Amino acid sequence: MSRAMQRQSCLPWGSWMQRSLSGGRGTRAVHVCAASVPGTAGSCFLRKILRPSSISLPRGYVGYQGGSGENPVHPSSSRHSQSQLRNVASSGAIKKHQKSLSAWFSHQPNEERQFGPSFSLDAVHVDPVIRESSLEEILKPSPDLTIQEQLQQPCRQVISLHNLFDVDACGRQVKTVVLYGTVGTGKSTLIKKMVVDWCHGRLPRFELVIPFSCEDLSHSHAPISLRRLITKKYQHLRDVVPVLGASNLKVLFILNGLERLNLDFRLAGTELCCDPSEPVPPSAIVVNLLRKYLLPEASIIVTTRPSAVRRIPAKYVGRYAEICGFSDTNLQKLYFQMRLSQPGCSGEGSRGGSSAEQENLVEMLSRNLERHNQITAACFLPSYCWLVCTTLHFLYFTRTVPPTQTLTGIYTSFLRLNFSGEVLDSTDPNNISMMKYVAKTVGKLAYEGVMSRKTCFSEDDLQQCFEVEMKTESELNLLEVFRSDVFRFFLSPCVQPGKEHTFVFTIPAMQEYLAALYVVLGEKKTLAQRVGKELSEVIGRVSEDVAVVVNIISKVLPLRFLPVLFNLLKIFPRYFSRLSGKERDAIAHTMAEELFKEEDYYNDDVLDQINSSILGVEGPMRHPDEAPDDEVFELFPIFMGGILSRRNRAILEQLGCSIKNLAAFEIAKAMKKTVIRKSHKGLPPSELMDYLFFLHEFQNERFTAEAVRSLRAVNLASVKMTPLKCSVLASVMGTTCHEVEELNLTSCNLDSSSLRTLFPVLLRCKALHLQLNSLGSDACQEIRDLLLHDKCAVSSLRLANNPVGEQGAQFLAEALAGNRSLTQLSLLHAALGDRGAEAIARHLAQNRHLRELNLGYNSLTDAAALRVVEVAKKHEALDKVHLYFNDISEDGKRALHSLRMDRDGVRALVFLTAGTDVSDYWPHILSVVRRNLPFWDRDRVRQHLALLLQDLESSRSQTANPWRKAKFLRVESEVKKMLGKLQDGTL
């Protein structure tokens, strides 16, 4: 057995728990500085600013390309140097440097500007907890601590950012600080804040701060002097650099991301250099700075991941400090309060109730954090706090959906903020992308969890996913780096009682995202598929060269069988390409099967599920012995579609996860056979909303248009249509211009702004159901504009159980006068009153197309009811008016009873009787009562049913026809049953 395999078999899996928990022990102290950018995605904000891809500036930590040459320092007295330094300082060179650094760091990453309002470093910032550590603690982690124990531990050895260079326990002045932390704890954001503080005079300990990006330095191997390196990055310092080594100037060098450099502290590997003017490789400059052989009076702060801490010999380090993130829930609450309470958070056009909504969000989030739910463990990392705030902004404050703004885009951008350009181990010659490694390993664990409906994973599960294929020393080394630096970012110990020794994904939706990425990248392959792919690529590469050689030989020698053999070899790549096509079909099939799982049909839609996972579910807590609900993974297929969008594929390409255009095209082509076909069967409202959201996330307009054209009826009844969902519906339906037979938005929490968002969609609907939406006069004004539009196709409009009121009735009456498409209008239980009904009657004469008008349950008296009927008698198309459950007297009843369809041209539906016979519409009237009883005043309904019963008994007594008497008795029994159930409260 090889040494690597022996190590694999003996790997202590109990250390998964240790590695994931050792970072935050005893870190409950609160250090808040409300003068910085929100913690956001810790380890990448500084890096993104340094990277030219972020803001299109030249590569380098700071994008000022120095053009000045070297200025050698001539021998001079100490007094002369001090005088020269004072002159330089008075000239403002350092002030210019501060100004340029401050301007540079004010640039926010694209993700920060795209998903909600962006905040400057001087607006909002919460410092993560910093704990003083030692090399012994790093090399030998302490015993296990659960997340709750970490959050409840008293503070120990906590140190503030500005005190990192104080004297140590032995009274020695600290010159070199190593600041380490796992991915997402906020290393780079904290350093960024430190630089800005210095620029604004809040770090008086240092007269000059010079930041360097180790990622930037790692790309250059050409010899360069320290002075030239500084002036190349910061041209404003060209007058200061000559006196760096000859003065007592208090300088701080910042080396961000030391894990990107391969440092060799052996004298045989890196020679000693004390001259800042001598050209040496950048790594040699860093080594000699840390050795204190070059500029020994300078202070240095290094940020790195835990796996690279040991690259610096301990004798060169004055203090180790660990960034522990938001290990105090008060820090998490403060971050959310500051971030979500910003004036620009709720977007434009929503200033009325935005403040109250923001406060409500913060309150609900705080209560969920206090319960010590899994979200508390997730927000241990500042980067996840950013993700939570960004997701809430997307869910609550998105009034219109930009084409590029999707939930998948948020998660993809979140990963770019944390992993862009990151390699797992810079010492490994393969330079494996960290995100690619995560997709292959953690993605496999996530996918197997989704397929088995599992969110909690044991150590055996981890071993199966991470170690089962380990064969070499290099693979085991990569695994060790992953465990110490990245594992805690994706997986954390479960906080549920009885499951403390299992792991869950830090953010539940991240499991579904990584599972989707694992599938779409094609990592879900059998051994035969993997071997076949490699063999096909090899044969494909050599086929052309072999063809030339075979053709030459066959012309010289009579070896006619060689071309035949070669052609047989060329069949294999073609055959494998067909197998690859089958693989794409399998991805599309998986997507369709997961998207339309019947067992998930009656769950909440995915947007509501995400909202509940962040804010919690209000109500009594579940009993520990109560059986948990089945796990739901409805985001998994939606993320699969979102990852295939062009923008997300471009971002993933930067992370080392390449999805080719041809693969995306073939998967989309296969989806037409599966996804669109399965969508033809009737979907429940919440599942249909998920399907529309999937189409929005997919960002493929041609595919979406073909899918939407097959949706002739859209039923979203009882789906809470937030501004985001309305925007998604409008965006998806807007890909075509076909007429929609029916759009059911009953009980969807719509308001006037929702109707404005949906206006282009509503124009094309023939039957429009807007019942039970609390639509008042403002909404009726929008409906008026809709009905008066020259392209309006609405023929049936239901506005029952909405507080339309008198003013709303006036707007609808104006719409009736000019509309040419409407044939049915229901204003049942709309609080019209007599004035509202009279407004409709006045404008009804100008209408030529309305056939049925429902004004039931609107407190109409005799005069208003008769006025409506008189106008209806003269209307050329209107033949049916519903007036039941109104305050009509016996005289009014007799007048309405006298109407005859053949004589007056209109029928009024008022009672269950028609003279001495039962009305043909009695089943319709009673069914309307049953459907709407939950939304009507029960006492008033009881009174009306009693009046209907009296009318039935009176009419029955006036007829001698036994057949009619039997019909009366049947209807009476139905009314009595309804009254009895009302009395018992069972209806």
Short mmCIF file of N, CA, C and O in Angstrom, two decimals, residues 48-128:
data_model
loop_
_atom_site.label_atom_id
_atom_site.label_comp_id
_atom_site.label_asym_id
_atom_site.label_seq_id
_atom_site.Cartn_x
_atom_site.Cartn_y
_atom_site.Cartn_z
N LYS A 48 -11.24 42.21 -5.28
CA LYS A 48 -11.98 42.66 -6.46
C LYS A 48 -11.59 44.07 -6.83
O LYS A 48 -11.57 44.45 -7.99
N ILE A 49 -11.29 44.89 -5.81
CA ILE A 49 -10.86 46.24 -6.11
C ILE A 49 -9.48 46.23 -6.74
O ILE A 49 -9.15 47.03 -7.60
N LEU A 50 -8.67 45.28 -6.31
CA LEU A 50 -7.33 45.23 -6.85
C LEU A 50 -7.31 44.71 -8.27
O LEU A 50 -6.38 44.93 -9.01
N ARG A 51 -8.34 43.99 -8.67
CA ARG A 51 -8.30 43.26 -9.92
C ARG A 51 -8.82 44.12 -11.05
O ARG A 51 -9.88 44.73 -10.93
N PRO A 52 -8.13 44.21 -12.18
CA PRO A 52 -8.59 45.07 -13.26
C PRO A 52 -9.93 44.65 -13.81
O PRO A 52 -10.65 45.45 -14.35
N SER A 53 -10.30 43.38 -13.69
CA SER A 53 -11.59 42.94 -14.21
C SER A 53 -12.74 43.59 -13.48
O SER A 53 -13.85 43.64 -13.96
N SER A 54 -12.47 44.10 -12.27
CA SER A 54 -13.54 44.68 -11.48
C SER A 54 -13.92 46.06 -11.97
O SER A 54 -15.09 46.38 -12.08
N ILE A 55 -12.92 46.92 -12.27
CA ILE A 55 -13.26 48.28 -12.66
C ILE A 55 -12.46 48.75 -13.87
O ILE A 55 -12.26 49.92 -14.08
N SER A 56 -11.98 47.82 -14.64
CA SER A 56 -11.33 48.11 -15.91
C SER A 56 -10.14 49.03 -15.78
O SER A 56 -10.01 50.01 -16.50
N LEU A 57 -9.28 48.76 -14.82
CA LEU A 57 -8.04 49.50 -14.68
C LEU A 57 -6.88 48.53 -14.85
O LEU A 57 -7.05 47.33 -14.73
N PRO A 58 -5.68 49.04 -15.09
CA PRO A 58 -4.54 48.14 -15.29
C PRO A 58 -4.30 47.26 -14.10
O PRO A 58 -4.62 47.61 -12.97
N ARG A 59 -3.72 46.07 -14.35
CA ARG A 59 -3.46 45.12 -13.27
C ARG A 59 -2.49 45.73 -12.27
O ARG A 59 -1.54 46.37 -12.59
N GLY A 60 -2.75 45.43 -11.02
CA GLY A 60 -1.91 45.95 -9.96
C GLY A 60 -2.77 46.28 -8.77
O GLY A 60 -3.96 46.47 -8.88
N TYR A 61 -2.17 46.35 -7.62
CA TYR A 61 -2.96 46.61 -6.43
C TYR A 61 -3.64 47.95 -6.53
O TYR A 61 -4.81 48.11 -6.25
N VAL A 62 -2.89 48.97 -6.93
CA VAL A 62 -3.47 50.27 -7.22
C VAL A 62 -3.08 50.60 -8.64
O VAL A 62 -1.94 50.43 -9.05
N GLY A 63 -4.02 51.09 -9.41
CA GLY A 63 -3.81 51.15 -10.85
C GLY A 63 -3.04 52.34 -11.35
O GLY A 63 -3.24 52.76 -12.47
N TYR A 64 -2.20 52.94 -10.55
CA TYR A 64 -1.39 54.05 -11.03
C TYR A 64 -0.04 53.52 -11.48
O TYR A 64 0.76 53.06 -10.68
N GLN A 65 0.23 53.55 -12.76
CA GLN A 65 1.48 53.02 -13.31
C GLN A 65 2.56 54.09 -13.21
O GLN A 65 2.51 55.11 -13.90
N GLY A 66 3.49 53.85 -12.32
CA GLY A 66 4.55 54.85 -12.13
C GLY A 66 5.49 54.89 -13.30
O GLY A 66 5.88 53.88 -13.86
N GLY A 67 5.89 56.06 -13.66
CA GLY A 67 6.82 56.18 -14.78
C GLY A 67 8.17 56.72 -14.36
O GLY A 67 9.06 56.89 -15.18
N SER A 68 8.29 57.05 -13.08
CA SER A 68 9.54 57.65 -12.63
C SER A 68 10.61 56.59 -12.43
O SER A 68 10.33 55.46 -12.10
N GLY A 69 11.86 56.98 -12.59
CA GLY A 69 12.97 56.06 -12.40
C GLY A 69 13.40 56.01 -10.96
O GLY A 69 12.84 56.63 -10.08
N GLU A 70 14.49 55.26 -10.73
CA GLU A 70 15.00 55.12 -9.37
C GLU A 70 15.72 56.40 -8.96
O GLU A 70 16.39 57.05 -9.76
N ASN A 71 15.56 56.76 -7.70
CA ASN A 71 16.27 57.90 -7.14
C ASN A 71 17.18 57.41 -6.03
O ASN A 71 16.75 57.24 -4.90
N PRO A 72 18.43 57.12 -6.32
CA PRO A 72 19.31 56.58 -5.29
C PRO A 72 19.51 57.57 -4.16
O PRO A 72 19.54 58.77 -4.36
N VAL A 73 19.63 57.03 -2.96
CA VAL A 73 19.81 57.87 -1.79
C VAL A 73 21.29 58.14 -1.59
O VAL A 73 22.09 57.21 -1.47
N HIS A 74 21.69 59.40 -1.56
CA HIS A 74 23.08 59.76 -1.33
C HIS A 74 23.36 59.81 0.15
O HIS A 74 22.49 60.12 0.96
N PRO A 75 24.55 59.50 0.58
CA PRO A 75 24.87 59.55 2.00
C PRO A 75 24.63 60.95 2.54
O PRO A 75 24.98 61.95 1.94
N SER A 76 24.03 61.00 3.68
CA SER A 76 23.71 62.28 4.32
C SER A 76 23.57 62.06 5.80
O SER A 76 23.39 60.95 6.27
N SER A 77 23.56 63.09 6.53
CA SER A 77 23.41 63.00 7.97
C SER A 77 21.98 62.69 8.34
O SER A 77 21.06 62.91 7.58
N SER A 78 21.80 62.17 9.57
CA SER A 78 20.45 61.86 10.05
C SER A 78 19.62 63.12 10.13
O SER A 78 18.43 63.12 9.82
N ARG A 79 20.27 64.23 10.53
CA ARG A 79 19.51 65.48 10.64
C ARG A 79 19.00 65.93 9.28
O ARG A 79 17.88 66.39 9.14
N HIS A 80 19.86 65.75 8.25
CA HIS A 80 19.45 66.13 6.89
C HIS A 80 18.27 65.28 6.42
O HIS A 80 17.36 65.75 5.75
N SER A 81 18.31 63.96 6.74
CA SER A 81 17.20 63.06 6.35
C SER A 81 15.89 63.50 7.00
O SER A 81 14.84 63.51 6.36
N GLN A 82 15.97 63.84 8.29
CA GLN A 82 14.73 64.27 8.97
C GLN A 82 14.20 65.54 8.34
O GLN A 82 12.99 65.71 8.17
N SER A 83 15.10 66.43 7.98
CA SER A 83 14.67 67.69 7.35
C SER A 83 14.02 67.42 6.00
O SER A 83 13.00 67.99 5.64
N GLN A 84 14.66 66.49 5.25
CA GLN A 84 14.11 66.14 3.94
C GLN A 84 12.73 65.51 4.10
O GLN A 84 11.82 65.78 3.32
N LEU A 85 12.57 64.66 5.11
CA LEU A 85 11.29 64.03 5.35
C LEU A 85 10.22 65.07 5.65
O LEU A 85 9.11 64.99 5.12
N ARG A 86 10.56 66.04 6.50
CA ARG A 86 9.58 67.06 6.82
C ARG A 86 9.17 67.84 5.58
O ARG A 86 8.01 68.20 5.40
N ASN A 87 10.16 68.09 4.69
CA ASN A 87 9.83 68.80 3.46
C ASN A 87 8.90 67.99 2.58
O ASN A 87 7.98 68.53 1.97
N VAL A 88 9.16 66.67 2.51
CA VAL A 88 8.30 65.80 1.69
C VAL A 88 6.88 65.79 2.24
O VAL A 88 5.90 65.90 1.51
N ALA A 89 6.80 65.64 3.58
CA ALA A 89 5.47 65.59 4.19
C ALA A 89 4.72 66.90 3.96
O ALA A 89 3.52 66.90 3.67
N SER A 90 5.46 68.02 4.09
CA SER A 90 4.79 69.30 3.91
C SER A 90 4.39 69.52 2.46
O SER A 90 3.47 70.27 2.16
N SER A 91 5.09 68.88 1.54
CA SER A 91 4.73 69.03 0.13
C SER A 91 3.42 68.35 -0.22
O SER A 91 2.88 68.52 -1.30
N GLY A 92 2.94 67.51 0.67
CA GLY A 92 1.64 66.88 0.45
C GLY A 92 1.68 65.60 -0.33
O GLY A 92 0.63 65.12 -0.79
N ALA A 93 2.87 64.99 -0.49
CA ALA A 93 2.95 63.74 -1.25
C ALA A 93 2.15 62.64 -0.58
O ALA A 93 1.42 61.89 -1.25
N ILE A 94 2.28 62.56 0.75
CA ILE A 94 1.54 61.51 1.45
C ILE A 94 0.05 61.80 1.43
O ILE A 94 -0.77 60.89 1.32
N LYS A 95 -0.30 63.09 1.49
CA LYS A 95 -1.73 63.43 1.43
C LYS A 95 -2.33 63.05 0.08
O LYS A 95 -3.46 62.59 -0.01
N LYS A 96 -1.54 63.25 -0.97
CA LYS A 96 -2.01 62.82 -2.30
C LYS A 96 -2.18 61.30 -2.33
O LYS A 96 -3.13 60.78 -2.92
N HIS A 97 -1.24 60.62 -1.70
CA HIS A 97 -1.33 59.14 -1.62
C HIS A 97 -2.60 58.72 -0.88
O HIS A 97 -3.31 57.81 -1.31
N GLN A 98 -2.88 59.41 0.22
CA GLN A 98 -4.10 59.10 0.98
C GLN A 98 -5.35 59.36 0.14
O GLN A 98 -6.30 58.56 0.14
N LYS A 99 -5.34 60.44 -0.59
CA LYS A 99 -6.50 60.78 -1.41
C LYS A 99 -6.72 59.75 -2.51
O LYS A 99 -7.86 59.33 -2.78
N SER A 100 -5.62 59.32 -3.15
CA SER A 100 -5.76 58.34 -4.23
C SER A 100 -6.19 56.99 -3.70
O SER A 100 -7.02 56.30 -4.32
N LEU A 101 -5.64 56.59 -2.53
CA LEU A 101 -6.07 55.32 -1.94
C LEU A 101 -7.54 55.36 -1.56
O LEU A 101 -8.28 54.40 -1.79
N SER A 102 -7.97 56.47 -0.97
CA SER A 102 -9.37 56.59 -0.56
C SER A 102 -10.29 56.53 -1.77
O SER A 102 -11.34 55.86 -1.74
N ALA A 103 -9.90 57.21 -2.85
CA ALA A 103 -10.72 57.17 -4.07
C ALA A 103 -10.76 55.76 -4.65
O ALA A 103 -11.80 55.30 -5.12
N TRP A 104 -9.60 55.09 -4.61
CA TRP A 104 -9.54 53.73 -5.15
C TRP A 104 -10.46 52.79 -4.38
O TRP A 104 -11.22 52.02 -4.93
N PHE A 105 -10.39 52.89 -3.05
CA PHE A 105 -11.18 51.98 -2.23
C PHE A 105 -12.66 52.35 -2.18
O PHE A 105 -13.46 51.60 -1.66
N SER A 106 -13.02 53.52 -2.70
CA SER A 106 -14.44 53.87 -2.74
C SER A 106 -15.17 53.14 -3.84
O SER A 106 -16.40 53.08 -3.85
N HIS A 107 -14.42 52.57 -4.79
CA HIS A 107 -15.05 51.76 -5.84
C HIS A 107 -15.63 50.49 -5.23
O HIS A 107 -14.95 49.77 -4.50
N GLN A 108 -16.89 50.21 -5.54
CA GLN A 108 -17.54 49.00 -5.05
C GLN A 108 -17.58 47.95 -6.15
O GLN A 108 -17.64 48.29 -7.34
N PRO A 109 -17.53 46.68 -5.81
CA PRO A 109 -17.65 45.64 -6.83
C PRO A 109 -18.99 45.73 -7.54
O PRO A 109 -19.96 46.29 -7.03
N ASN A 110 -19.03 45.19 -8.74
CA ASN A 110 -20.29 45.21 -9.50
C ASN A 110 -21.42 44.58 -8.72
O ASN A 110 -22.57 45.03 -8.79
N GLU A 111 -21.12 43.51 -7.99
CA GLU A 111 -22.17 42.82 -7.23
C GLU A 111 -22.78 43.74 -6.17
O GLU A 111 -23.97 43.70 -5.93
N GLU A 112 -21.94 44.56 -5.56
CA GLU A 112 -22.43 45.46 -4.51
C GLU A 112 -23.35 46.52 -5.10
O GLU A 112 -24.33 46.91 -4.49
N ARG A 113 -23.06 46.97 -6.31
CA ARG A 113 -23.89 47.99 -6.94
C ARG A 113 -25.15 47.39 -7.57
O ARG A 113 -26.18 48.05 -7.67
N GLN A 114 -25.05 46.15 -7.99
CA GLN A 114 -26.16 45.55 -8.74
C GLN A 114 -27.30 45.10 -7.83
O GLN A 114 -28.46 45.29 -8.15
N PHE A 115 -26.96 44.51 -6.70
CA PHE A 115 -27.98 43.91 -5.84
C PHE A 115 -28.25 44.83 -4.66
O PHE A 115 -27.72 44.64 -3.57
N GLY A 116 -29.05 45.84 -4.89
CA GLY A 116 -29.39 46.77 -3.82
C GLY A 116 -28.47 47.96 -3.82
O GLY A 116 -27.51 48.06 -4.59
N PRO A 117 -28.74 48.92 -2.94
CA PRO A 117 -27.91 50.13 -2.88
C PRO A 117 -26.52 49.82 -2.38
O PRO A 117 -26.33 48.94 -1.55
N SER A 118 -25.54 50.52 -2.91
CA SER A 118 -24.17 50.30 -2.46
C SER A 118 -23.83 51.31 -1.38
O SER A 118 -24.32 52.44 -1.39
N PHE A 119 -22.98 50.91 -0.45
CA PHE A 119 -22.63 51.75 0.68
C PHE A 119 -21.12 51.95 0.71
O PHE A 119 -20.35 51.02 0.51
N SER A 120 -20.72 53.18 0.98
CA SER A 120 -19.30 53.47 1.07
C SER A 120 -18.76 53.01 2.41
O SER A 120 -19.51 52.74 3.35
N LEU A 121 -17.45 52.95 2.50
CA LEU A 121 -16.82 52.52 3.74
C LEU A 121 -17.10 53.49 4.88
O LEU A 121 -17.02 53.11 6.05
N ASP A 122 -17.43 54.72 4.58
CA ASP A 122 -17.73 55.69 5.63
C ASP A 122 -19.20 55.70 5.99
O ASP A 122 -19.64 56.53 6.78
N ALA A 123 -19.99 54.81 5.41
CA ALA A 123 -21.42 54.78 5.71
C ALA A 123 -21.79 53.67 6.67
O ALA A 123 -22.40 53.90 7.70
N VAL A 124 -21.44 52.44 6.33
CA VAL A 124 -21.87 51.29 7.12
C VAL A 124 -20.75 50.27 7.22
O VAL A 124 -20.17 49.89 6.21
N HIS A 125 -20.44 49.89 8.44
CA HIS A 125 -19.48 48.79 8.62
C HIS A 125 -19.60 48.24 10.04
O HIS A 125 -19.76 48.99 10.99
N VAL A 126 -19.52 46.94 10.15
CA VAL A 126 -19.47 46.28 11.45
C VAL A 126 -18.21 45.41 11.46
O VAL A 126 -18.07 44.52 10.63
N ASP A 127 -17.30 45.72 12.38
CA ASP A 127 -16.05 44.96 12.44
C ASP A 127 -16.30 43.55 12.95
O ASP A 127 -17.01 43.36 13.95
N PRO A 128 -15.73 42.54 12.31
CA PRO A 128 -15.81 41.19 12.87
C PRO A 128 -14.96 41.08 14.13
O PRO A 128 -14.10 41.92 14.38
#
